[in-house]
Amino acid sequence: MSFFNNFAGQLEQKLGQQLQGQGLQQPHQQQGGYQSYSSASSTHYQQTTTTTHQQQGGYQQTTTTQQYSYQQSGGRYKALLIGINYIGGKSPLNGCINDVQNVRNWLLHRNPAYGQNMLVLTDDQQDPSKIPTRANMLNAFRWLAADARPGDHLFFHYSGHGATQKNTNGTEADGTDETLVPVDYERAGQIVDDDVHAILCKPLPQGCNLVAFMDCCHSGTVFDLPYTYGVDGNLDITIRDNKAEAVKHGTKAVFALLQKNHGVAFQEATQALKLFLSPEQGSTDSAALDAARQQCTTRATIVQFSGCRDDQTSADAQIQGQATGALSWALMTVLQRNPNPTYAELLRETRGLLQGKYSQVPQMSTGFQMDVANGRFQV
């Protein structure tokens, strides 16, 4: 590991600073408009809880089954859309505000009821209460979750920087919390995934429905939802060998140095050293992780689509001559072609559009274990 020692002196100061997400998402203007559709019938989900009671002479096991359902009618519709270009900042983005407008148009064409109760925060507005500062974003989270009832339909879209910071309570397998980056992050700080979950997810009651599109870096578990799925609808459990990944990035850094590509060399070395100094995924105390999963299980039906894994960045792409976020473009393209896919189909087709073009791997997670292979995407 002498390679890392050689780089350590140069990187220590940089790594001591908060890593900031890069490449965010700008929207793609679809051709031919958006399709509206009629919702399918209600979808029911089941969760089984096993409890063991001690009795004289042995133990008795009791199984309790809870029913969750996606309610189609009778509820209210609320939407929160946040887009941050970081205008005039150190790390500006070009298309996040357009991204929000693109998703807004899609959502209103799909279900006009959201237009009656929609909040949009972007950093080009004149109203100070509509600027996506940390305080305004947290207030917006509270607004979206406020007075939620069974049958309500909530939608959240975020387009802006995503980042990470060190986890201090042992609840993250990779040792880091994922964060959202407000426009005033340098002064007010970032928003950690724990706060997103506590404010936006935990208060929602059984029978309430929330769909989220998180178009930012390091976004895989930014909602702290306990279940992540593969394209076949099965639970997707990945154990990553940090040391092997570190060697891979270190090798890339060496070759980049030999080619005098110092920017790439520094980027690869930074990632290598970060992985080398981080705990292995899955090495965190299993009891703590099990407890965290139980704590993060939600009563409401919550489905999050994110642009990438926690250890990845999301692409700031050029598609059909326009700046666009890869996830936003892919989701809108898939839903234009097939407005009523299963959740697993939406994930698979979204990944398929990006595969071979971008390194990011979009993720899907839920608040409790669901049949995403058969359940239909609903907003």
Short mmCIF file of C-alpha atoms in Angstrom, two decimals:
data_model
loop_
_atom_site.label_atom_id
_atom_site.label_comp_id
_atom_site.label_asym_id
_atom_site.label_seq_id
_atom_site.Cartn_x
_atom_site.Cartn_y
_atom_site.Cartn_z
CA MET A 1 0.00 0.00 0.00
CA SER A 2 2.95 2.34 -0.50
CA PHE A 3 0.99 4.02 -3.27
CA PHE A 4 -1.46 5.38 -0.74
CA ASN A 5 1.31 6.61 1.51
CA ASN A 6 2.77 8.63 -1.36
CA PHE A 7 -0.54 10.27 -2.02
CA ALA A 8 -1.58 10.71 1.61
CA GLY A 9 0.32 13.93 2.18
CA GLN A 10 -1.15 15.57 -0.91
CA LEU A 11 -4.70 14.39 -0.23
CA GLU A 12 -5.05 14.76 3.52
CA GLN A 13 -6.11 18.38 3.38
CA LYS A 14 -8.56 17.80 0.55
CA LEU A 15 -10.10 14.75 2.19
CA GLY A 16 -10.51 16.67 5.40
CA GLN A 17 -12.94 18.95 3.65
CA GLN A 18 -16.50 17.94 2.95
CA LEU A 19 -16.74 15.99 -0.28
CA GLN A 20 -19.21 17.63 -2.54
CA GLY A 21 -21.36 15.89 -5.13
CA GLN A 22 -20.68 16.58 -8.74
CA GLY A 23 -22.63 16.37 -11.93
CA LEU A 24 -26.27 16.93 -11.34
CA GLN A 25 -29.20 16.64 -13.45
CA GLN A 26 -30.71 18.83 -16.07
CA PRO A 27 -33.92 17.91 -17.84
CA HIS A 28 -34.66 16.73 -21.33
CA GLN A 29 -37.58 18.19 -23.28
CA GLN A 30 -39.58 15.23 -24.50
CA GLN A 31 -40.86 15.18 -28.06
CA GLY A 32 -44.58 14.87 -28.58
CA GLY A 33 -45.66 15.77 -25.04
CA TYR A 34 -46.54 13.50 -22.16
CA GLN A 35 -49.15 10.82 -21.83
CA SER A 36 -51.81 10.85 -19.17
CA TYR A 37 -53.45 7.62 -18.08
CA SER A 38 -55.99 6.09 -15.75
CA SER A 39 -54.63 4.44 -12.64
CA ALA A 40 -54.80 0.70 -12.21
CA SER A 41 -56.64 -1.01 -9.37
CA SER A 42 -55.41 -0.87 -5.80
CA THR A 43 -52.23 -2.76 -4.94
CA HIS A 44 -51.91 -4.53 -1.59
CA TYR A 45 -48.69 -5.32 0.23
CA GLN A 46 -48.13 -7.52 3.27
CA GLN A 47 -45.52 -7.45 5.99
CA THR A 48 -45.08 -10.26 8.47
CA THR A 49 -43.61 -9.68 11.92
CA THR A 50 -42.50 -12.60 14.12
CA THR A 51 -42.48 -12.12 17.89
CA THR A 52 -41.13 -14.62 20.41
CA HIS A 53 -42.69 -14.76 23.88
CA GLN A 54 -41.12 -16.58 26.82
CA GLN A 55 -43.45 -18.92 28.66
CA GLN A 56 -42.92 -21.40 31.44
CA GLY A 57 -41.39 -24.55 29.98
CA GLY A 58 -40.33 -23.01 26.66
CA TYR A 59 -40.95 -20.34 24.06
CA GLN A 60 -44.01 -19.65 21.97
CA GLN A 61 -43.66 -17.90 18.61
CA THR A 62 -46.42 -15.57 17.46
CA THR A 63 -46.65 -14.31 13.88
CA THR A 64 -48.37 -10.99 13.23
CA THR A 65 -49.28 -9.94 9.71
CA GLN A 66 -49.76 -6.28 8.80
CA GLN A 67 -51.54 -5.25 5.62
CA TYR A 68 -50.45 -2.24 3.58
CA SER A 69 -52.36 -0.96 0.59
CA TYR A 70 -51.90 1.64 -2.09
CA GLN A 71 -55.19 3.54 -2.01
CA GLN A 72 -56.26 4.91 -5.36
CA SER A 73 -58.95 7.40 -4.41
CA GLY A 74 -60.27 9.50 -1.58
CA GLY A 75 -56.97 11.14 -0.71
CA ARG A 76 -55.27 14.45 -1.45
CA TYR A 77 -52.41 15.10 -3.89
CA LYS A 78 -49.33 17.12 -2.89
CA ALA A 79 -46.04 17.61 -4.73
CA LEU A 80 -42.71 19.15 -3.77
CA LEU A 81 -40.17 19.95 -6.51
CA ILE A 82 -36.71 21.32 -5.71
CA GLY A 83 -34.12 22.39 -8.30
CA ILE A 84 -30.83 24.11 -7.48
CA ASN A 85 -28.42 25.52 -10.06
CA TYR A 86 -26.21 27.13 -7.37
CA ILE A 87 -26.26 30.38 -9.32
CA GLY A 88 -23.09 32.34 -8.65
CA GLY A 89 -21.69 29.58 -6.42
CA LYS A 90 -18.43 27.64 -6.52
CA SER A 91 -19.97 24.54 -8.12
CA PRO A 92 -22.80 25.77 -10.37
CA LEU A 93 -25.05 23.43 -12.30
CA ASN A 94 -26.83 24.27 -15.52
CA GLY A 95 -30.04 22.33 -15.78
CA CYS A 96 -31.57 21.58 -12.39
CA ILE A 97 -34.21 24.31 -12.63
CA ASN A 98 -35.16 23.08 -16.09
CA ASP A 99 -35.19 19.56 -14.69
CA VAL A 100 -37.85 20.57 -12.17
CA GLN A 101 -39.93 22.17 -14.91
CA ASN A 102 -39.66 19.04 -17.02
CA VAL A 103 -40.82 16.77 -14.20
CA ARG A 104 -43.55 19.27 -13.28
CA ASN A 105 -44.95 19.14 -16.83
CA TRP A 106 -44.87 15.34 -16.80
CA LEU A 107 -46.57 15.13 -13.40
CA LEU A 108 -49.35 17.57 -14.27
CA HIS A 109 -50.07 15.82 -17.57
CA ARG A 110 -50.18 12.51 -15.79
CA ASN A 111 -52.34 13.68 -12.89
CA PRO A 112 -53.61 17.30 -12.94
CA ALA A 113 -54.77 16.98 -9.31
CA TYR A 114 -51.20 17.73 -8.19
CA GLY A 115 -51.55 21.25 -9.57
CA GLN A 116 -53.85 22.19 -6.72
CA ASN A 117 -51.19 21.62 -4.08
CA MET A 118 -47.66 21.96 -5.44
CA LEU A 119 -44.61 23.69 -3.96
CA VAL A 120 -41.62 24.53 -6.18
CA LEU A 121 -38.28 25.72 -4.77
CA THR A 122 -35.66 26.99 -7.23
CA ASP A 123 -32.81 29.44 -6.81
CA ASP A 124 -33.95 31.75 -9.62
CA GLN A 125 -37.08 32.97 -7.82
CA GLN A 126 -37.58 36.41 -6.31
CA ASP A 127 -39.64 35.24 -3.33
CA PRO A 128 -37.12 34.49 -0.52
CA SER A 129 -39.39 31.74 0.83
CA LYS A 130 -39.09 29.87 -2.50
CA ILE A 131 -35.27 29.80 -2.56
CA PRO A 132 -33.95 26.30 -1.68
CA THR A 133 -32.01 27.26 1.43
CA ARG A 134 -31.52 24.68 4.14
CA ALA A 135 -34.27 26.21 6.27
CA ASN A 136 -36.71 26.47 3.37
CA MET A 137 -36.02 22.91 2.25
CA LEU A 138 -36.63 21.51 5.74
CA ASN A 139 -39.83 23.57 6.00
CA ALA A 140 -40.88 22.22 2.62
CA PHE A 141 -40.31 18.64 3.83
CA ARG A 142 -42.54 19.39 6.81
CA TRP A 143 -45.17 20.91 4.53
CA LEU A 144 -45.25 17.82 2.31
CA ALA A 145 -45.65 15.46 5.26
CA ALA A 146 -47.98 17.69 7.31
CA ASP A 147 -51.38 16.26 8.19
CA ALA A 148 -50.83 13.26 5.91
CA ARG A 149 -53.73 10.82 5.88
CA PRO A 150 -54.38 7.32 4.53
CA GLY A 151 -55.08 7.56 0.83
CA ASP A 152 -52.97 10.69 0.29
CA HIS A 153 -50.59 10.77 -2.68
CA LEU A 154 -47.30 12.62 -2.22
CA PHE A 155 -44.59 13.22 -4.81
CA PHE A 156 -41.08 14.60 -4.27
CA HIS A 157 -38.44 15.45 -6.85
CA TYR A 158 -34.99 16.83 -6.07
CA SER A 159 -32.40 17.99 -8.58
CA GLY A 160 -29.20 19.40 -7.14
CA HIS A 161 -25.91 18.39 -5.61
CA GLY A 162 -25.65 15.32 -3.40
CA ALA A 163 -22.71 14.57 -1.11
CA THR A 164 -21.58 12.42 1.83
CA GLN A 165 -20.25 12.93 5.33
CA LYS A 166 -18.99 10.65 8.09
CA ASN A 167 -21.63 8.61 9.89
CA THR A 168 -21.25 8.71 13.67
CA ASN A 169 -23.96 6.36 14.96
CA GLY A 170 -23.02 3.06 13.25
CA THR A 171 -26.18 2.83 11.15
CA GLU A 172 -24.49 3.05 7.74
CA ALA A 173 -22.76 -0.02 6.27
CA ASP A 174 -20.31 2.15 4.32
CA GLY A 175 -19.60 4.47 7.25
CA THR A 176 -21.06 7.59 5.59
CA ASP A 177 -24.32 9.51 5.65
CA GLU A 178 -25.71 10.73 2.35
CA THR A 179 -26.66 14.40 2.12
CA LEU A 180 -28.62 16.92 0.09
CA VAL A 181 -26.85 20.21 -0.59
CA PRO A 182 -28.92 23.40 -0.15
CA VAL A 183 -27.98 26.59 -1.96
CA ASP A 184 -26.60 28.03 1.31
CA TYR A 185 -24.73 24.87 2.37
CA GLU A 186 -21.45 26.71 3.04
CA ARG A 187 -23.10 28.77 5.76
CA ALA A 188 -26.01 26.64 6.96
CA GLY A 189 -24.72 23.12 6.31
CA GLN A 190 -26.13 20.16 4.41
CA ILE A 191 -29.18 17.98 5.07
CA VAL A 192 -28.29 14.44 6.16
CA ASP A 193 -30.31 11.36 5.25
CA ASP A 194 -31.29 10.86 8.90
CA ASP A 195 -33.16 14.18 8.82
CA VAL A 196 -34.77 13.43 5.46
CA HIS A 197 -36.12 10.17 6.87
CA ALA A 198 -37.20 11.62 10.21
CA ILE A 199 -39.09 14.56 8.68
CA LEU A 200 -40.37 13.21 5.40
CA CYS A 201 -40.79 9.45 5.87
CA LYS A 202 -41.33 8.49 9.49
CA PRO A 203 -44.43 10.64 10.18
CA LEU A 204 -46.44 9.32 7.22
CA PRO A 205 -49.28 6.99 8.24
CA GLN A 206 -50.21 3.58 6.90
CA GLY A 207 -52.10 3.92 3.63
CA CYS A 208 -50.30 7.12 2.63
CA ASN A 209 -48.23 6.96 -0.57
CA LEU A 210 -44.97 8.77 -1.41
CA VAL A 211 -42.94 8.50 -4.62
CA ALA A 212 -39.56 10.27 -4.83
CA PHE A 213 -37.17 10.91 -7.74
CA MET A 214 -33.75 11.85 -6.34
CA ASP A 215 -31.57 13.11 -9.18
CA CYS A 216 -28.25 13.72 -7.46
CA CYS A 217 -24.94 12.12 -6.57
CA HIS A 218 -24.58 9.64 -3.70
CA SER A 219 -28.36 9.24 -3.65
CA GLY A 220 -28.89 5.50 -3.33
CA THR A 221 -30.04 5.56 0.30
CA VAL A 222 -30.60 9.27 0.85
CA PHE A 223 -34.09 8.48 2.20
CA ASP A 224 -32.64 5.86 4.57
CA LEU A 225 -35.20 3.31 3.39
CA PRO A 226 -34.35 -0.24 4.47
CA TYR A 227 -35.04 -2.28 1.30
CA THR A 228 -33.22 -1.97 -2.04
CA TYR A 229 -34.22 -3.98 -5.11
CA GLY A 230 -32.69 -5.38 -8.27
CA VAL A 231 -34.30 -5.32 -11.69
CA ASP A 232 -35.91 -8.73 -11.07
CA GLY A 233 -37.79 -7.36 -8.07
CA ASN A 234 -35.73 -9.31 -5.53
CA LEU A 235 -33.87 -7.71 -2.66
CA ASP A 236 -30.51 -6.43 -3.87
CA ILE A 237 -27.84 -7.03 -1.23
CA THR A 238 -24.34 -6.02 -2.29
CA ILE A 239 -21.19 -6.46 -0.22
CA ARG A 240 -18.34 -4.38 -1.60
CA ASP A 241 -14.68 -5.05 -0.89
CA ASN A 242 -13.37 -1.54 -0.22
CA LYS A 243 -9.72 -2.57 -0.35
CA ALA A 244 -10.08 -4.19 -3.78
CA GLU A 245 -11.93 -1.13 -5.03
CA ALA A 246 -9.16 1.08 -3.62
CA VAL A 247 -6.49 -0.85 -5.52
CA LYS A 248 -8.51 -0.49 -8.73
CA HIS A 249 -8.78 3.30 -8.36
CA GLY A 250 -5.14 3.51 -7.31
CA THR A 251 -4.05 1.71 -10.46
CA LYS A 252 -6.07 4.12 -12.58
CA ALA A 253 -4.40 7.03 -10.78
CA VAL A 254 -0.93 5.66 -11.56
CA PHE A 255 -1.70 5.28 -15.27
CA ALA A 256 -3.20 8.77 -15.37
CA LEU A 257 -0.01 10.17 -13.81
CA LEU A 258 2.11 8.38 -16.40
CA GLN A 259 -0.01 10.04 -19.08
CA LYS A 260 0.39 13.39 -17.27
CA ASN A 261 -3.36 13.63 -16.76
CA HIS A 262 -3.08 15.14 -13.30
CA GLY A 263 -6.78 15.93 -12.88
CA VAL A 264 -7.85 12.34 -13.40
CA ALA A 265 -4.93 11.09 -11.31
CA PHE A 266 -5.94 13.24 -8.36
CA GLN A 267 -9.60 12.23 -8.67
CA GLU A 268 -8.80 8.50 -8.78
CA ALA A 269 -6.30 8.78 -5.93
CA THR A 270 -8.82 10.64 -3.80
CA GLN A 271 -11.37 7.86 -4.32
CA ALA A 272 -8.72 5.20 -3.65
CA LEU A 273 -7.62 6.73 -0.38
CA LYS A 274 -11.20 7.29 0.73
CA LEU A 275 -12.02 3.62 0.13
CA PHE A 276 -8.79 2.44 1.72
CA LEU A 277 -9.52 4.35 4.92
CA SER A 278 -13.23 3.41 5.04
CA PRO A 279 -14.67 0.33 6.76
CA GLU A 280 -15.80 -2.54 4.58
CA GLN A 281 -19.42 -2.54 3.51
CA GLY A 282 -21.12 -5.07 5.68
CA SER A 283 -18.45 -4.89 8.39
CA THR A 284 -20.56 -2.62 10.63
CA ASP A 285 -22.00 -4.45 13.61
CA SER A 286 -24.84 -6.61 12.26
CA ALA A 287 -27.01 -6.02 15.31
CA ALA A 288 -26.75 -2.26 14.80
CA LEU A 289 -27.65 -2.62 11.12
CA ASP A 290 -30.62 -4.87 11.93
CA ALA A 291 -31.81 -2.35 14.48
CA ALA A 292 -31.38 0.45 11.94
CA ARG A 293 -33.43 -1.47 9.38
CA GLN A 294 -36.24 -1.95 11.88
CA GLN A 295 -36.06 1.70 12.86
CA CYS A 296 -36.21 2.84 9.22
CA THR A 297 -39.14 0.64 8.22
CA THR A 298 -42.07 2.90 7.38
CA ARG A 299 -45.81 2.62 7.82
CA ALA A 300 -46.50 4.48 4.59
CA THR A 301 -45.91 3.08 1.10
CA ILE A 302 -42.70 4.90 0.08
CA VAL A 303 -40.81 4.21 -3.15
CA GLN A 304 -37.60 6.10 -3.98
CA PHE A 305 -35.83 6.11 -7.34
CA SER A 306 -32.31 7.51 -7.18
CA GLY A 307 -29.73 8.38 -9.80
CA CYS A 308 -26.94 6.13 -8.53
CA ARG A 309 -25.51 4.07 -5.70
CA ASP A 310 -24.22 5.80 -2.59
CA ASP A 311 -20.63 5.51 -3.82
CA GLN A 312 -21.35 6.91 -7.28
CA THR A 313 -21.98 10.24 -8.98
CA SER A 314 -24.86 11.03 -11.33
CA ALA A 315 -24.08 12.19 -14.84
CA ASP A 316 -24.53 15.71 -16.13
CA ALA A 317 -25.11 14.68 -19.72
CA GLN A 318 -25.78 16.07 -23.16
CA ILE A 319 -28.63 14.24 -24.87
CA GLN A 320 -30.13 15.33 -28.17
CA GLY A 321 -28.23 18.59 -27.95
CA GLN A 322 -29.49 19.57 -24.51
CA ALA A 323 -28.00 19.40 -21.05
CA THR A 324 -29.90 16.77 -19.10
CA GLY A 325 -29.54 14.66 -16.04
CA ALA A 326 -29.21 11.03 -17.02
CA LEU A 327 -31.75 9.78 -14.45
CA SER A 328 -34.36 12.42 -15.26
CA TRP A 329 -34.06 11.79 -18.97
CA ALA A 330 -34.26 8.01 -18.53
CA LEU A 331 -37.25 8.07 -16.18
CA MET A 332 -39.20 10.46 -18.38
CA THR A 333 -38.35 8.44 -21.49
CA VAL A 334 -39.47 5.15 -19.95
CA LEU A 335 -42.68 6.61 -18.54
CA GLN A 336 -43.44 8.24 -21.88
CA ARG A 337 -43.20 4.87 -23.60
CA ASN A 338 -44.95 2.90 -20.87
CA PRO A 339 -46.97 5.01 -18.40
CA ASN A 340 -47.95 2.04 -16.24
CA PRO A 341 -44.93 -0.25 -15.72
CA THR A 342 -44.29 -2.35 -12.67
CA TYR A 343 -41.77 -0.82 -10.30
CA ALA A 344 -39.20 -3.44 -11.31
CA GLU A 345 -39.83 -2.76 -15.00
CA LEU A 346 -39.31 0.95 -14.48
CA LEU A 347 -36.01 0.30 -12.72
CA ARG A 348 -34.86 -2.21 -15.35
CA GLU A 349 -35.75 -0.03 -18.33
CA THR A 350 -34.24 3.07 -16.71
CA ARG A 351 -30.99 1.23 -16.09
CA GLY A 352 -31.10 -0.18 -19.61
CA LEU A 353 -31.21 3.29 -21.17
CA LEU A 354 -28.12 4.35 -19.22
CA GLN A 355 -26.09 1.13 -19.41
CA GLY A 356 -22.98 1.45 -21.53
CA LYS A 357 -23.29 5.24 -21.66
CA TYR A 358 -22.86 6.23 -18.00
CA SER A 359 -21.26 4.50 -15.03
CA GLN A 360 -24.08 5.31 -12.60
CA VAL A 361 -26.53 2.56 -11.62
CA PRO A 362 -29.99 3.90 -10.68
CA GLN A 363 -31.45 2.44 -7.50
CA MET A 364 -34.93 1.70 -6.15
CA SER A 365 -35.71 1.38 -2.45
CA THR A 366 -38.84 1.09 -0.34
CA GLY A 367 -39.95 1.70 3.23
CA PHE A 368 -41.05 -1.89 3.78
CA GLN A 369 -40.66 -5.08 1.78
CA MET A 370 -42.94 -4.94 -1.27
CA ASP A 371 -43.76 -7.02 -4.31
CA VAL A 372 -42.19 -4.57 -6.74
CA ALA A 373 -42.13 -7.20 -9.50
CA ASN A 374 -45.93 -7.09 -9.74
CA GLY A 375 -46.92 -3.78 -8.14
CA ARG A 376 -47.59 -1.03 -10.70
CA PHE A 377 -45.91 2.35 -10.58
CA GLN A 378 -48.37 4.90 -9.20
CA VAL A 379 -48.33 8.64 -8.51
#
